[in-house]
Coordinates of C-alpha atoms in Angstrom, one line a residue:
Chain A
M1 CA -45.1 18.3 73.5
E2 CA -42.1 16.2 72.7
S3 CA -38.5 16.3 74.1
I4 CA -35.1 15.5 72.6
D5 CA -33.0 13.2 74.0
I6 CA -29.6 13.0 73.1
R7 CA -27.3 9.9 74.4
N8 CA -23.6 9.0 74.0
V9 CA -23.5 10.6 70.6
Q10 CA -19.8 9.7 69.2
K11 CA -18.1 11.2 66.4
N12 CA -14.5 10.5 64.9
Y13 CA -12.6 12.5 62.2
R14 CA -10.3 9.3 61.3
R15 CA -8.2 8.7 64.2
K16 CA -9.3 11.9 66.1
T17 CA -12.3 11.6 68.6
V18 CA -14.1 14.9 68.6
L19 CA -17.3 13.9 70.3
R20 CA -16.8 11.2 72.9
D21 CA -19.7 10.8 74.9
V22 CA -22.4 13.7 74.6
T23 CA -25.4 13.2 76.6
F24 CA -28.0 15.9 77.5
S25 CA -31.9 16.5 76.8
A26 CA -34.1 19.3 75.9
G27 CA -37.9 19.9 76.5
P28 CA -40.2 21.9 74.9
G29 CA -39.4 25.9 75.1
E30 CA -35.9 25.2 76.1
C31 CA -32.7 26.7 74.6
I32 CA -29.5 25.0 75.5
G33 CA -26.4 27.1 74.6
I34 CA -23.6 24.8 73.4
L35 CA -20.2 26.3 74.5
G36 CA -16.8 25.3 74.0
G37 CA -13.4 26.7 72.6
N38 CA -12.4 26.6 69.0
G39 CA -12.3 22.9 67.6
S40 CA -14.1 21.8 71.0
G41 CA -16.7 20.1 68.4
K42 CA -19.6 22.6 68.7
S43 CA -20.2 22.7 65.1
T44 CA -19.5 19.0 64.7
L45 CA -22.3 18.4 67.2
L46 CA -24.7 20.3 65.5
K47 CA -23.8 18.8 62.0
T48 CA -24.2 15.5 63.3
L49 CA -27.5 16.0 64.9
A50 CA -28.8 17.7 61.6
G51 CA -27.5 14.8 59.6
V52 CA -25.1 16.4 57.6
L53 CA -22.1 14.0 59.5
R54 CA -22.9 10.2 60.2
P55 CA -22.6 9.6 64.0
D56 CA -20.2 6.8 65.2
G57 CA -22.4 5.9 67.9
G58 CA -25.3 7.1 70.2
S59 CA -28.8 8.0 69.8
F60 CA -30.6 11.2 69.0
T61 CA -34.6 11.0 69.8
L62 CA -37.5 13.1 69.6
G63 CA -40.8 12.0 71.3
G64 CA -38.9 8.3 71.3
A65 CA -38.2 8.2 67.8
D66 CA -34.6 7.8 66.6
L67 CA -33.8 10.4 64.6
F68 CA -30.4 9.3 63.5
R69 CA -32.3 6.1 61.8
D70 CA -35.6 7.9 60.7
H71 CA -34.0 10.4 58.1
K72 CA -37.5 11.6 56.9
R73 CA -38.6 12.4 60.5
R74 CA -35.4 14.0 61.2
A75 CA -35.8 16.3 58.0
A76 CA -39.2 17.2 58.9
A77 CA -38.6 17.7 62.7
V78 CA -35.1 19.4 62.6
G79 CA -34.0 22.5 60.9
Y80 CA -30.3 23.5 60.7
V81 CA -28.9 27.0 60.3
P82 CA -25.0 26.5 59.4
Q83 CA -22.4 29.1 60.1
G84 CA -21.9 29.7 56.6
T85 CA -24.2 31.0 53.9
P86 CA -26.1 28.3 52.4
L87 CA -27.4 30.3 49.4
L88 CA -26.2 30.9 45.5
R89 CA -25.2 34.6 44.9
E90 CA -26.8 34.7 41.5
L91 CA -30.1 33.9 42.8
T92 CA -32.9 36.0 44.8
A93 CA -34.5 35.2 47.9
M94 CA -37.6 34.0 46.3
D95 CA -35.8 31.7 44.4
H96 CA -34.1 29.9 47.5
L97 CA -37.4 30.0 49.1
R98 CA -39.1 28.2 46.3
L99 CA -36.6 25.2 47.0
W100 CA -37.3 24.9 50.5
Y101 CA -41.2 25.9 50.6
R102 CA -44.3 24.4 49.0
P103 CA -46.2 27.0 47.0
E104 CA -48.8 27.1 49.8
A105 CA -46.7 27.2 52.5
L106 CA -44.7 29.9 51.1
R107 CA -47.7 31.9 50.6
R108 CA -48.5 31.6 54.2
G109 CA -45.1 32.2 55.5
L110 CA -44.6 35.3 53.3
S111 CA -48.2 37.0 54.4
G112 CA -48.0 37.1 58.2
G113 CA -45.9 34.2 58.7
V114 CA -42.5 33.1 59.8
L115 CA -40.7 34.8 56.9
E116 CA -42.8 38.3 57.2
M117 CA -41.7 38.0 60.8
L118 CA -38.0 37.7 59.9
G119 CA -38.3 40.4 57.5
V120 CA -37.7 38.5 54.4
T121 CA -40.3 39.8 52.6
G122 CA -38.7 43.2 52.2
F123 CA -35.9 41.5 50.0
L124 CA -37.6 38.9 48.1
K125 CA -36.3 40.0 44.6
T126 CA -32.9 41.0 45.7
P127 CA -29.9 38.6 44.5
V128 CA -27.9 37.1 47.3
G129 CA -25.0 38.9 46.1
K130 CA -26.2 42.3 46.9
M131 CA -27.7 41.3 50.3
S132 CA -26.2 42.5 53.6
E133 CA -25.0 39.7 56.0
G134 CA -28.2 40.3 58.1
M135 CA -30.5 39.6 55.2
K136 CA -28.6 36.3 54.2
K137 CA -28.8 35.1 57.8
R138 CA -32.5 35.9 58.1
L139 CA -33.0 34.3 54.7
S140 CA -30.9 31.2 55.9
I141 CA -33.3 30.7 58.9
G142 CA -36.3 31.4 56.7
C143 CA -35.3 28.5 54.6
A144 CA -34.4 26.3 57.7
L145 CA -37.8 26.9 59.2
A146 CA -39.7 25.6 55.9
S147 CA -40.7 22.4 57.4
N148 CA -42.0 24.1 60.7
P149 CA -39.2 22.1 62.7
R150 CA -39.6 21.1 66.3
V151 CA -35.8 21.4 67.0
L152 CA -33.6 24.5 65.5
L153 CA -29.9 23.9 65.4
L154 CA -28.2 27.1 65.3
D155 CA -24.4 27.7 64.5
E156 CA -23.4 30.9 65.9
P157 CA -26.5 32.8 64.3
S158 CA -25.7 36.5 64.7
A159 CA -21.9 36.4 64.4
A160 CA -21.0 39.5 62.2
L161 CA -24.3 41.0 62.2
D162 CA -25.4 44.7 63.2
L163 CA -27.2 45.3 66.3
V164 CA -30.5 45.8 64.8
C165 CA -30.2 42.7 62.7
K166 CA -29.0 40.5 65.6
A167 CA -32.1 42.0 67.9
N168 CA -34.4 41.1 65.0
I169 CA -33.2 37.6 64.5
L170 CA -33.0 37.0 68.6
D171 CA -36.4 38.2 68.9
Y172 CA -37.5 35.7 66.4
F173 CA -35.7 32.9 68.6
C174 CA -37.3 34.2 71.5
M175 CA -40.7 33.7 70.2
Y176 CA -39.8 30.4 68.8
R177 CA -38.7 29.1 72.1
N178 CA -42.0 30.5 73.6
R179 CA -44.0 28.8 71.3
G180 CA -42.6 25.5 72.4
G181 CA -39.8 24.9 70.1
I182 CA -36.3 23.7 71.1
L183 CA -33.3 25.6 70.5
L184 CA -29.4 24.4 70.4
I185 CA -27.0 27.3 69.9
A186 CA -23.6 27.0 69.5
T187 CA -22.3 30.5 70.6
H188 CA -20.3 32.8 72.6
D189 CA -22.3 35.8 72.0
P190 CA -23.6 37.3 75.3
Q191 CA -26.9 38.1 73.9
E192 CA -27.5 34.7 72.5
L193 CA -26.3 33.3 75.7
E194 CA -29.2 35.4 77.7
L195 CA -31.8 33.9 75.4
C196 CA -30.7 30.3 76.5
T197 CA -32.2 28.4 79.4
G198 CA -29.6 25.9 79.8
Y199 CA -25.9 25.4 78.9
R200 CA -23.6 22.7 77.9
L201 CA -19.8 23.1 77.8
L202 CA -18.1 20.9 75.5
R203 CA -14.5 19.7 76.7
E204 CA -12.5 16.9 75.4
G205 CA -15.8 15.6 73.6
V206 CA -18.0 15.4 76.4
A207 CA -20.9 17.9 77.1
E208 CA -20.8 19.0 80.6
P209 CA -23.4 20.7 82.2
Y210 CA -22.5 24.6 82.8
E211 CA -23.8 27.5 85.0
Y212 CA -23.6 30.7 83.2
R213 CA -24.6 33.6 85.2
G214 CA -23.5 36.6 82.7
D215 CA -20.0 36.4 83.7
L216 CA -18.0 36.6 80.5
R217 CA -14.7 36.9 82.0
R218 CA -15.3 33.5 83.7
L219 CA -16.6 31.7 80.9
S220 CA -13.6 32.7 78.8
E221 CA -11.4 31.4 81.6
D222 CA -13.6 28.1 81.8
L223 CA -13.1 27.8 78.1
K224 CA -9.4 28.0 78.3
S225 CA -8.9 25.6 81.1
Chain B
M1 CA -40.8 19.7 53.5
R2 CA -37.9 17.7 51.8
P3 CA -36.3 19.6 48.9
G4 CA -36.2 16.7 46.2
F5 CA -34.1 16.3 43.1
W6 CA -36.6 18.5 40.8
P7 CA -36.8 21.4 43.0
Y8 CA -33.1 21.5 43.1
L9 CA -32.8 21.0 39.5
I10 CA -35.1 23.9 38.7
L11 CA -33.1 26.1 41.6
R12 CA -29.8 25.4 39.5
L13 CA -31.5 25.9 36.1
R14 CA -32.6 29.4 37.2
R15 CA -29.2 29.9 38.3
V16 CA -27.5 29.1 35.0
G17 CA -30.3 31.0 33.0
K18 CA -28.9 34.0 35.0
L19 CA -25.5 33.4 34.1
F20 CA -26.5 32.5 30.3
L21 CA -25.8 35.8 28.5
P22 CA -22.4 36.7 30.2
L23 CA -21.2 33.2 29.7
L24 CA -22.6 33.4 25.9
L25 CA -20.4 36.4 25.5
V26 CA -17.3 34.7 26.9
A27 CA -18.0 31.6 25.1
A28 CA -18.4 33.8 21.6
L29 CA -14.9 35.3 22.3
L30 CA -13.5 32.2 22.9
M31 CA -15.1 30.6 19.7
G32 CA -13.9 33.7 18.0
G33 CA -10.4 33.1 19.0
I34 CA -10.1 29.4 18.2
G35 CA -11.9 30.0 15.0
W36 CA -9.4 32.6 14.0
F37 CA -6.5 30.3 15.2
G38 CA -7.9 27.5 13.5
V39 CA -8.3 29.3 9.9
S40 CA -4.9 31.2 10.1
L41 CA -3.5 27.5 10.7
V42 CA -5.2 25.9 7.8
R43 CA -4.4 29.0 5.6
Q44 CA -0.6 28.9 6.7
D45 CA -0.4 25.2 6.0
E46 CA -2.1 25.4 2.7
A47 CA 0.2 28.3 1.8
G48 CA 3.3 26.1 3.1
A49 CA 2.3 23.1 1.0
Q50 CA 2.2 25.2 -2.1
R51 CA 5.8 26.3 -1.6
V52 CA 8.3 24.1 -0.4
E53 CA 12.1 25.2 -0.9
I54 CA 14.7 22.6 -0.6
G55 CA 18.6 23.0 -1.3
V56 CA 20.8 20.9 -3.3
V57 CA 24.3 20.9 -2.4
G58 CA 27.0 19.3 -4.3
D59 CA 29.0 19.7 -7.6
F60 CA 27.1 20.6 -10.4
E61 CA 30.0 20.5 -13.0
D62 CA 28.9 17.3 -14.2
S63 CA 26.6 17.4 -17.1
V64 CA 24.4 14.5 -16.2
L65 CA 24.0 15.6 -12.8
R66 CA 23.0 19.0 -14.4
M67 CA 20.7 17.2 -16.5
G68 CA 19.1 15.4 -13.6
M69 CA 18.5 18.8 -11.7
F70 CA 17.0 20.1 -15.0
A71 CA 14.7 17.1 -15.2
L72 CA 13.6 17.6 -11.5
R73 CA 12.9 21.2 -11.8
N74 CA 11.1 21.2 -15.0
L75 CA 9.7 18.0 -15.8
D76 CA 8.7 16.2 -12.7
S77 CA 5.3 17.0 -11.3
S78 CA 7.0 18.0 -7.9
R79 CA 8.1 21.3 -9.7
F80 CA 4.5 22.7 -8.9
S81 CA 5.2 22.5 -5.1
I82 CA 8.9 22.4 -4.8
E83 CA 11.4 25.0 -5.4
F84 CA 15.1 23.5 -5.8
V85 CA 17.7 26.1 -4.8
Q86 CA 21.3 24.9 -5.8
F87 CA 24.5 25.5 -3.3
S88 CA 27.9 24.6 -4.1
E89 CA 28.9 24.9 -0.4
E90 CA 27.2 23.2 2.6
S91 CA 27.7 26.1 5.0
E92 CA 25.7 28.3 2.8
A93 CA 22.7 26.0 2.6
K94 CA 23.2 25.3 6.4
S95 CA 22.9 28.9 7.3
R96 CA 19.7 29.4 5.1
L97 CA 18.2 26.3 7.0
R98 CA 19.2 27.6 10.2
A99 CA 17.4 30.9 9.5
G100 CA 14.5 29.2 8.5
K101 CA 14.6 30.4 5.0
L102 CA 15.0 26.9 3.7
N103 CA 12.8 23.7 4.5
G104 CA 15.7 21.2 4.1
Y105 CA 18.6 20.6 1.7
V106 CA 20.0 17.4 0.0
K107 CA 23.5 16.7 0.0
I108 CA 25.0 15.0 -3.1
P109 CA 28.1 13.3 -1.9
E110 CA 31.7 13.6 -3.9
H111 CA 32.2 11.5 -6.6
F112 CA 28.4 10.6 -6.8
V113 CA 28.1 10.8 -10.6
E114 CA 31.1 8.2 -10.9
D115 CA 29.6 5.9 -8.3
V116 CA 26.6 5.8 -10.3
Y117 CA 28.5 4.7 -13.4
R118 CA 29.8 2.2 -11.6
G119 CA 26.7 1.1 -10.5
S120 CA 26.8 1.6 -6.8
F121 CA 26.3 4.9 -5.5
Q122 CA 26.3 6.5 -1.9
P123 CA 23.0 7.2 -0.6
L124 CA 22.1 10.9 -0.8
T125 CA 21.8 12.7 2.6
Y126 CA 19.3 15.1 3.5
V127 CA 19.5 17.5 6.5
T128 CA 16.5 19.4 7.8
A129 CA 15.9 21.3 11.1
P130 CA 13.7 19.9 14.1
G131 CA 10.2 20.9 13.2
A132 CA 9.0 24.7 14.3
Q133 CA 7.2 25.4 11.2
G134 CA 3.8 24.1 11.8
V135 CA 2.1 21.4 10.1
G136 CA 4.0 21.8 7.1
T137 CA 7.2 20.6 8.8
A138 CA 6.6 17.0 8.8
L139 CA 5.1 17.1 5.3
T140 CA 8.4 18.7 4.0
D141 CA 10.3 16.0 5.9
E142 CA 8.5 13.5 3.6
V143 CA 9.0 15.6 0.5
I144 CA 13.0 15.7 1.1
V145 CA 12.9 11.9 1.6
S146 CA 11.1 11.5 -1.8
V147 CA 13.3 14.1 -3.6
S148 CA 16.5 12.3 -2.4
E149 CA 15.3 9.3 -3.9
L150 CA 14.0 10.8 -6.9
L151 CA 17.4 12.5 -7.7
S152 CA 19.0 9.0 -7.3
V153 CA 16.8 7.3 -9.8
S154 CA 16.6 10.5 -12.3
E155 CA 20.7 10.1 -12.2
D156 CA 20.3 6.4 -12.7
A157 CA 17.8 7.3 -15.6
V158 CA 20.3 9.8 -17.3
Y159 CA 23.2 7.2 -16.9
G160 CA 20.6 4.6 -18.6
A161 CA 20.0 6.9 -21.5
E162 CA 23.6 7.5 -21.9
L163 CA 24.4 3.9 -22.0
Y164 CA 21.7 3.6 -24.5
A165 CA 23.0 6.2 -26.6
R166 CA 26.5 4.9 -26.6
D167 CA 25.2 1.5 -27.2
H168 CA 23.9 2.9 -30.6
G169 CA 26.9 4.7 -31.6
V170 CA 25.8 8.3 -30.4
T171 CA 28.2 10.5 -28.4
L172 CA 26.2 12.6 -26.1
E173 CA 27.3 16.3 -25.9
E174 CA 25.4 18.9 -24.2
G175 CA 22.7 20.1 -26.5
S176 CA 23.2 17.4 -28.8
A177 CA 20.3 14.8 -30.0
G178 CA 21.9 12.7 -27.3
D179 CA 20.4 15.0 -24.7
V180 CA 17.2 15.4 -26.4
L181 CA 17.2 11.4 -26.2
A182 CA 18.1 11.5 -22.6
M183 CA 15.6 14.0 -21.8
R184 CA 12.7 11.8 -23.4
F185 CA 13.9 9.1 -21.5
L186 CA 13.7 11.2 -18.2
E187 CA 10.3 12.4 -19.1
Q188 CA 9.1 8.8 -19.4
I189 CA 10.4 8.2 -15.9
L190 CA 9.3 11.3 -14.2
R191 CA 5.7 11.4 -15.5
R192 CA 4.6 9.7 -12.2
D193 CA 1.5 11.6 -12.1
E194 CA 0.2 10.0 -15.4
L195 CA 1.1 6.2 -13.9
L196 CA -0.3 7.0 -10.3
Q197 CA -3.7 9.0 -9.3
V198 CA -2.6 10.4 -6.2
E199 CA -5.5 11.1 -3.7
I200 CA -4.9 12.9 -0.4
L201 CA -7.3 11.6 2.1
G202 CA -6.2 14.1 4.5
I203 CA -4.7 14.4 7.8
G204 CA -6.5 12.0 10.0
D205 CA -9.6 9.8 10.1
G206 CA -10.0 10.4 6.4
L207 CA -10.7 14.0 6.6
S208 CA -9.5 17.1 4.8
L209 CA -7.3 19.4 6.9
S210 CA -10.3 21.7 7.2
E211 CA -12.8 19.0 8.6
Y212 CA -10.1 17.5 10.9
F213 CA -9.6 20.9 12.5
L214 CA -13.4 21.6 12.5
C215 CA -13.8 18.4 14.7
S216 CA -10.6 19.1 16.7
F217 CA -11.4 22.7 17.7
F218 CA -14.9 22.0 18.4
V219 CA -13.5 19.6 21.2
M220 CA -11.0 22.2 22.0
F221 CA -13.9 24.9 22.3
L222 CA -15.8 22.4 24.8
L223 CA -12.9 21.8 27.0
L224 CA -11.8 25.5 27.0
W225 CA -15.7 26.3 27.9
G226 CA -14.8 24.7 31.4
V227 CA -12.2 27.4 31.9
S228 CA -14.5 30.3 31.0
A229 CA -17.3 29.1 33.4
S230 CA -15.0 28.4 36.1
P231 CA -15.5 31.6 38.0
V232 CA -19.0 30.7 38.6
F233 CA -18.9 26.7 39.1
A234 CA -15.3 26.4 40.7
G235 CA -14.9 26.2 44.4
Q236 CA -18.6 26.1 45.5
D237 CA -19.5 26.7 49.1
M238 CA -20.6 23.4 50.6
E239 CA -23.1 24.9 52.9
L240 CA -26.2 24.4 50.5
G241 CA -25.0 21.0 49.8
R242 CA -24.6 20.1 53.6
L243 CA -28.3 21.6 54.1
L244 CA -29.8 19.8 51.3
K245 CA -28.0 16.6 52.8
C246 CA -29.9 17.2 55.9
R247 CA -33.1 16.9 54.1
G248 CA -32.4 14.0 52.1
L249 CA -30.9 15.0 48.8
G250 CA -27.4 13.0 48.7
S251 CA -24.5 13.8 46.8
L252 CA -25.0 11.8 43.9
R253 CA -28.5 13.5 43.1
Q254 CA -26.8 16.7 44.1
I255 CA -24.2 16.4 41.5
L256 CA -26.7 15.1 38.8
A257 CA -28.9 18.2 39.2
E258 CA -25.9 20.2 38.9
Y259 CA -24.6 18.5 36.0
L260 CA -27.7 18.6 34.0
S261 CA -28.2 22.6 34.6
Y262 CA -24.6 22.8 33.3
L263 CA -25.3 20.8 30.5
C264 CA -28.1 22.7 29.5
L265 CA -26.1 26.1 29.7
M266 CA -23.4 24.5 27.8
L267 CA -25.4 22.8 25.2
S268 CA -27.7 26.2 24.7
T269 CA -24.4 28.3 24.4
V270 CA -22.9 26.1 21.8
L271 CA -26.3 26.0 19.9
C272 CA -26.5 29.6 20.0
L273 CA -23.0 30.1 18.9
C274 CA -23.2 27.4 16.2
L275 CA -26.5 29.5 14.8
M276 CA -24.4 32.7 14.9
A277 CA -21.4 31.0 13.1
A278 CA -23.6 29.6 10.6
L279 CA -25.3 32.9 10.0
I280 CA -21.8 34.6 9.6
L281 CA -20.6 31.8 7.3
R282 CA -23.9 32.2 5.1
G283 CA -23.2 36.1 4.8
L284 CA -19.5 35.4 3.9
D285 CA -20.0 32.9 1.4
P286 CA -23.8 32.6 0.3
G287 CA -23.1 29.6 -1.9
G288 CA -21.1 27.6 0.9
D289 CA -22.6 24.3 2.0
I290 CA -20.7 24.3 5.5
P291 CA -23.7 24.7 7.8
A292 CA -26.1 22.5 5.6
R293 CA -23.2 19.7 5.6
L294 CA -22.9 20.1 9.5
L295 CA -26.6 19.2 9.9
E296 CA -26.8 16.6 7.3
S297 CA -23.9 14.7 8.6
G298 CA -25.2 14.8 11.9
F299 CA -22.0 16.7 13.7
L300 CA -24.4 18.9 15.6
L301 CA -26.5 16.1 17.0
R302 CA -23.2 14.3 17.9
A303 CA -22.0 17.2 19.8
V304 CA -24.7 16.6 22.6
P305 CA -23.1 13.1 23.7
V306 CA -19.6 15.0 23.2
G307 CA -20.8 17.8 25.6
M308 CA -22.3 15.2 27.8
A309 CA -19.1 13.4 28.5
L310 CA -16.8 16.7 28.6
G311 CA -19.2 18.4 30.7
A312 CA -19.2 15.4 33.2
L313 CA -15.5 15.7 33.3
Q314 CA -15.6 19.3 33.9
I315 CA -18.1 18.8 36.7
L316 CA -15.5 16.5 38.3
L317 CA -12.7 18.9 38.0
Y318 CA -14.7 21.7 39.5
E319 CA -15.6 19.2 42.2
C320 CA -11.9 18.8 42.8
A321 CA -11.0 22.3 43.1
S322 CA -11.3 24.0 46.4
G323 CA -11.4 27.7 45.0
M324 CA -11.8 29.8 42.0
L325 CA -8.5 30.4 40.8
Q326 CA -7.8 26.6 41.6
G327 CA -10.8 25.6 39.4
V328 CA -9.6 27.9 36.6
L329 CA -6.0 26.5 36.6
L330 CA -7.2 22.9 36.6
Q331 CA -9.8 23.4 33.9
F332 CA -7.0 25.1 31.9
L333 CA -4.3 22.7 32.3
A334 CA -6.7 19.8 31.8
A335 CA -8.1 21.2 28.6
V336 CA -4.6 22.0 27.3
S337 CA -3.0 18.7 27.9
L338 CA -6.0 16.7 26.7
G339 CA -6.3 18.8 23.7
Y340 CA -2.8 18.5 23.0
V341 CA -2.5 14.5 23.6
C342 CA -5.8 13.8 21.8
G343 CA -4.9 15.8 18.6
C344 CA -7.0 18.9 18.9
L345 CA -4.2 21.3 18.7
Y346 CA -2.1 19.4 16.4
P347 CA -3.0 16.7 14.0
V348 CA -2.6 13.6 15.7
G349 CA -1.2 11.5 13.0
F350 CA 2.3 13.5 13.5
F351 CA 2.7 12.1 17.0
P352 CA 4.5 9.0 17.9
E353 CA 2.2 5.6 17.7
P354 CA 2.0 5.1 21.4
L355 CA 1.2 8.9 21.9
Q356 CA -1.4 8.4 19.3
Q357 CA -3.1 5.3 20.8
T358 CA -3.3 7.0 24.2
G359 CA -4.6 10.3 22.8
N360 CA -7.3 8.3 20.9
V361 CA -8.7 6.4 24.3
L362 CA -8.7 9.4 26.3
P363 CA -12.1 11.3 26.5
A364 CA -11.1 14.4 24.2
G365 CA -9.6 11.8 21.7
L366 CA -12.8 9.6 21.6
A367 CA -14.9 12.8 21.3
R368 CA -12.6 14.1 18.4
Q369 CA -13.2 10.9 16.6
Y370 CA -16.9 10.4 17.4
L371 CA -17.3 13.9 15.3
S372 CA -15.1 13.0 12.8
A373 CA -17.0 9.9 12.2
A374 CA -19.8 12.2 11.5
L375 CA -18.0 13.9 8.9
S376 CA -16.7 10.7 7.4
G377 CA -20.1 9.1 7.5
Q378 CA -19.3 6.4 10.0
S379 CA -21.5 5.5 12.9
G380 CA -18.9 5.6 15.7
V381 CA -21.1 3.2 18.0
W382 CA -18.1 2.3 20.1
L383 CA -16.9 5.6 20.5
L384 CA -20.3 6.7 21.8
L385 CA -20.2 4.0 24.2
G386 CA -16.8 5.0 25.4
L387 CA -18.1 8.6 25.7
A388 CA -21.0 7.3 27.7
G389 CA -18.8 5.3 29.9
Y390 CA -16.4 8.1 30.6
G391 CA -19.4 10.4 31.5
L392 CA -20.5 8.1 34.1
V393 CA -17.2 7.4 35.7
F394 CA -16.7 11.1 35.9
L395 CA -20.0 11.8 37.7
A396 CA -19.5 8.9 40.0
L397 CA -16.1 10.2 41.1
A398 CA -17.6 13.7 41.2
A399 CA -20.4 12.6 43.4
G400 CA -17.7 10.4 45.7
I401 CA -15.6 13.7 46.1
R402 CA -19.0 15.6 46.8
K403 CA -19.6 13.0 49.7
H404 CA -16.3 13.6 51.1
R405 CA -16.6 17.5 50.8
L406 CA -19.9 17.6 52.7
A407 CA -18.5 15.6 55.6
G408 CA -15.6 17.9 55.8

């Protein structure tokens, strides 16, 4: 099993430095909660690691391979679930799954695989425009898992979801983690925080180690400071 | 798995497949509206061309002037298209002109006849209102200039006839043989239609008015099609694009896939509507040759590169818009301004020369000329190259904007 190693990752937006020096690592079965106030760079960090944004410095390795340079490896090894909905409202769940999955992998996923676990099989023919937020999120996660990635980057995955849907998704993340997957979650949600095995607090572009003991009040004060 | 270009194109095609029927309906309404506007404009112009009313203001006491007017009214070939109305007072003519009941009037200066006798007459003045009566106004202005010249020439002719009569010892009195002589002289001068074969080539590009409007309104329809498709294409969320980029599908290939699917939708809609229009035309006029002519001339085939260039422009505009409303506005403003400047709403020949030149090199202008070339039997290779160039530039710009948006 391979670990990820994030070293001195930097990202600037024109003159503004958003990520100055982000350094941490995570091993198989670990779930790292990325914490930080609004605009602290949580989403930017995940987008940079996912390859949406080009980093201005640093490295992101998985088992020694630099994923910032090896785009093919990164595409296969890293799954990314954005905060928004990466879906087209006129199309059905099945239409979207066909984009991301090879036919054989799709069959496997739908019969006893990851898509069945996420409950996507229940709304395969439903157009996205008629889906609930929970359905959309489950489908987005299903799409991100198409390449069977070792690392899953999640940007506030259960925001605006009802309790049942949130529980369903968190159960899946728990299982993913227990199977040796690595999760990086940008979140403030207490239930998602409980899933994490470690925390990093983004402050002034630096990811500091953080001790979270279930005290949300302290966390909010730390985020303000 | 990395979603490649083809799976993404298929996804996009599935999407446009689901949008086909609603957009076809909207496009049919749009085409109906444009068609109705075009037909009414052509009919209005034809009706206007049949009857141009021109006033003549002056002192008609003089028998020579009366004879000149009589000649213009009864002998000149313009009598079929022009009606002359006499006014003794300019104010009366002016008020009718302001009320839009007159296309213009010719003012005969005082002592005009005496000046003619002396051999140096003052020029006639013609007065017209600034054009607000459609295509006919510009033509009317030309007609009035011609009439003012004709009137001078006819007076000159009457004078010449009188001199001729005097030289031969004939005294001219009203209704006398001298009058007959003068009238015959005039007849010889005014039978211009026998001396000159006038062939109307049309309003632009050597086409008839109907053909011109067929080409220009087709381009206008394609431009406005972008407006009707805006609610589904403008202001797209970039999350899917970002995810695709993570998996190796960059902005250029994303734009290309979206463009191809958009083009499929646009062209299939146009094809369906053209078929429907052909069937309707065949039903209305079984002997008519318009559908066959469009096929034989390659007009419909040429609609493909035109659609490709204008589709690329629309993809660029969608990419520039951050929301649906902004997209609709952007497409509408672009369609109307391009359509106007490039002669798709009004014949380009009536614009000042610099504006004509500008309009002719803009994408809609090239598109209109390329379609016109099909009807006038020209190849239009350079126009095709121009359209291809525009298409590539628009797509490259759209890809650049997409790249910027994905990073945002």
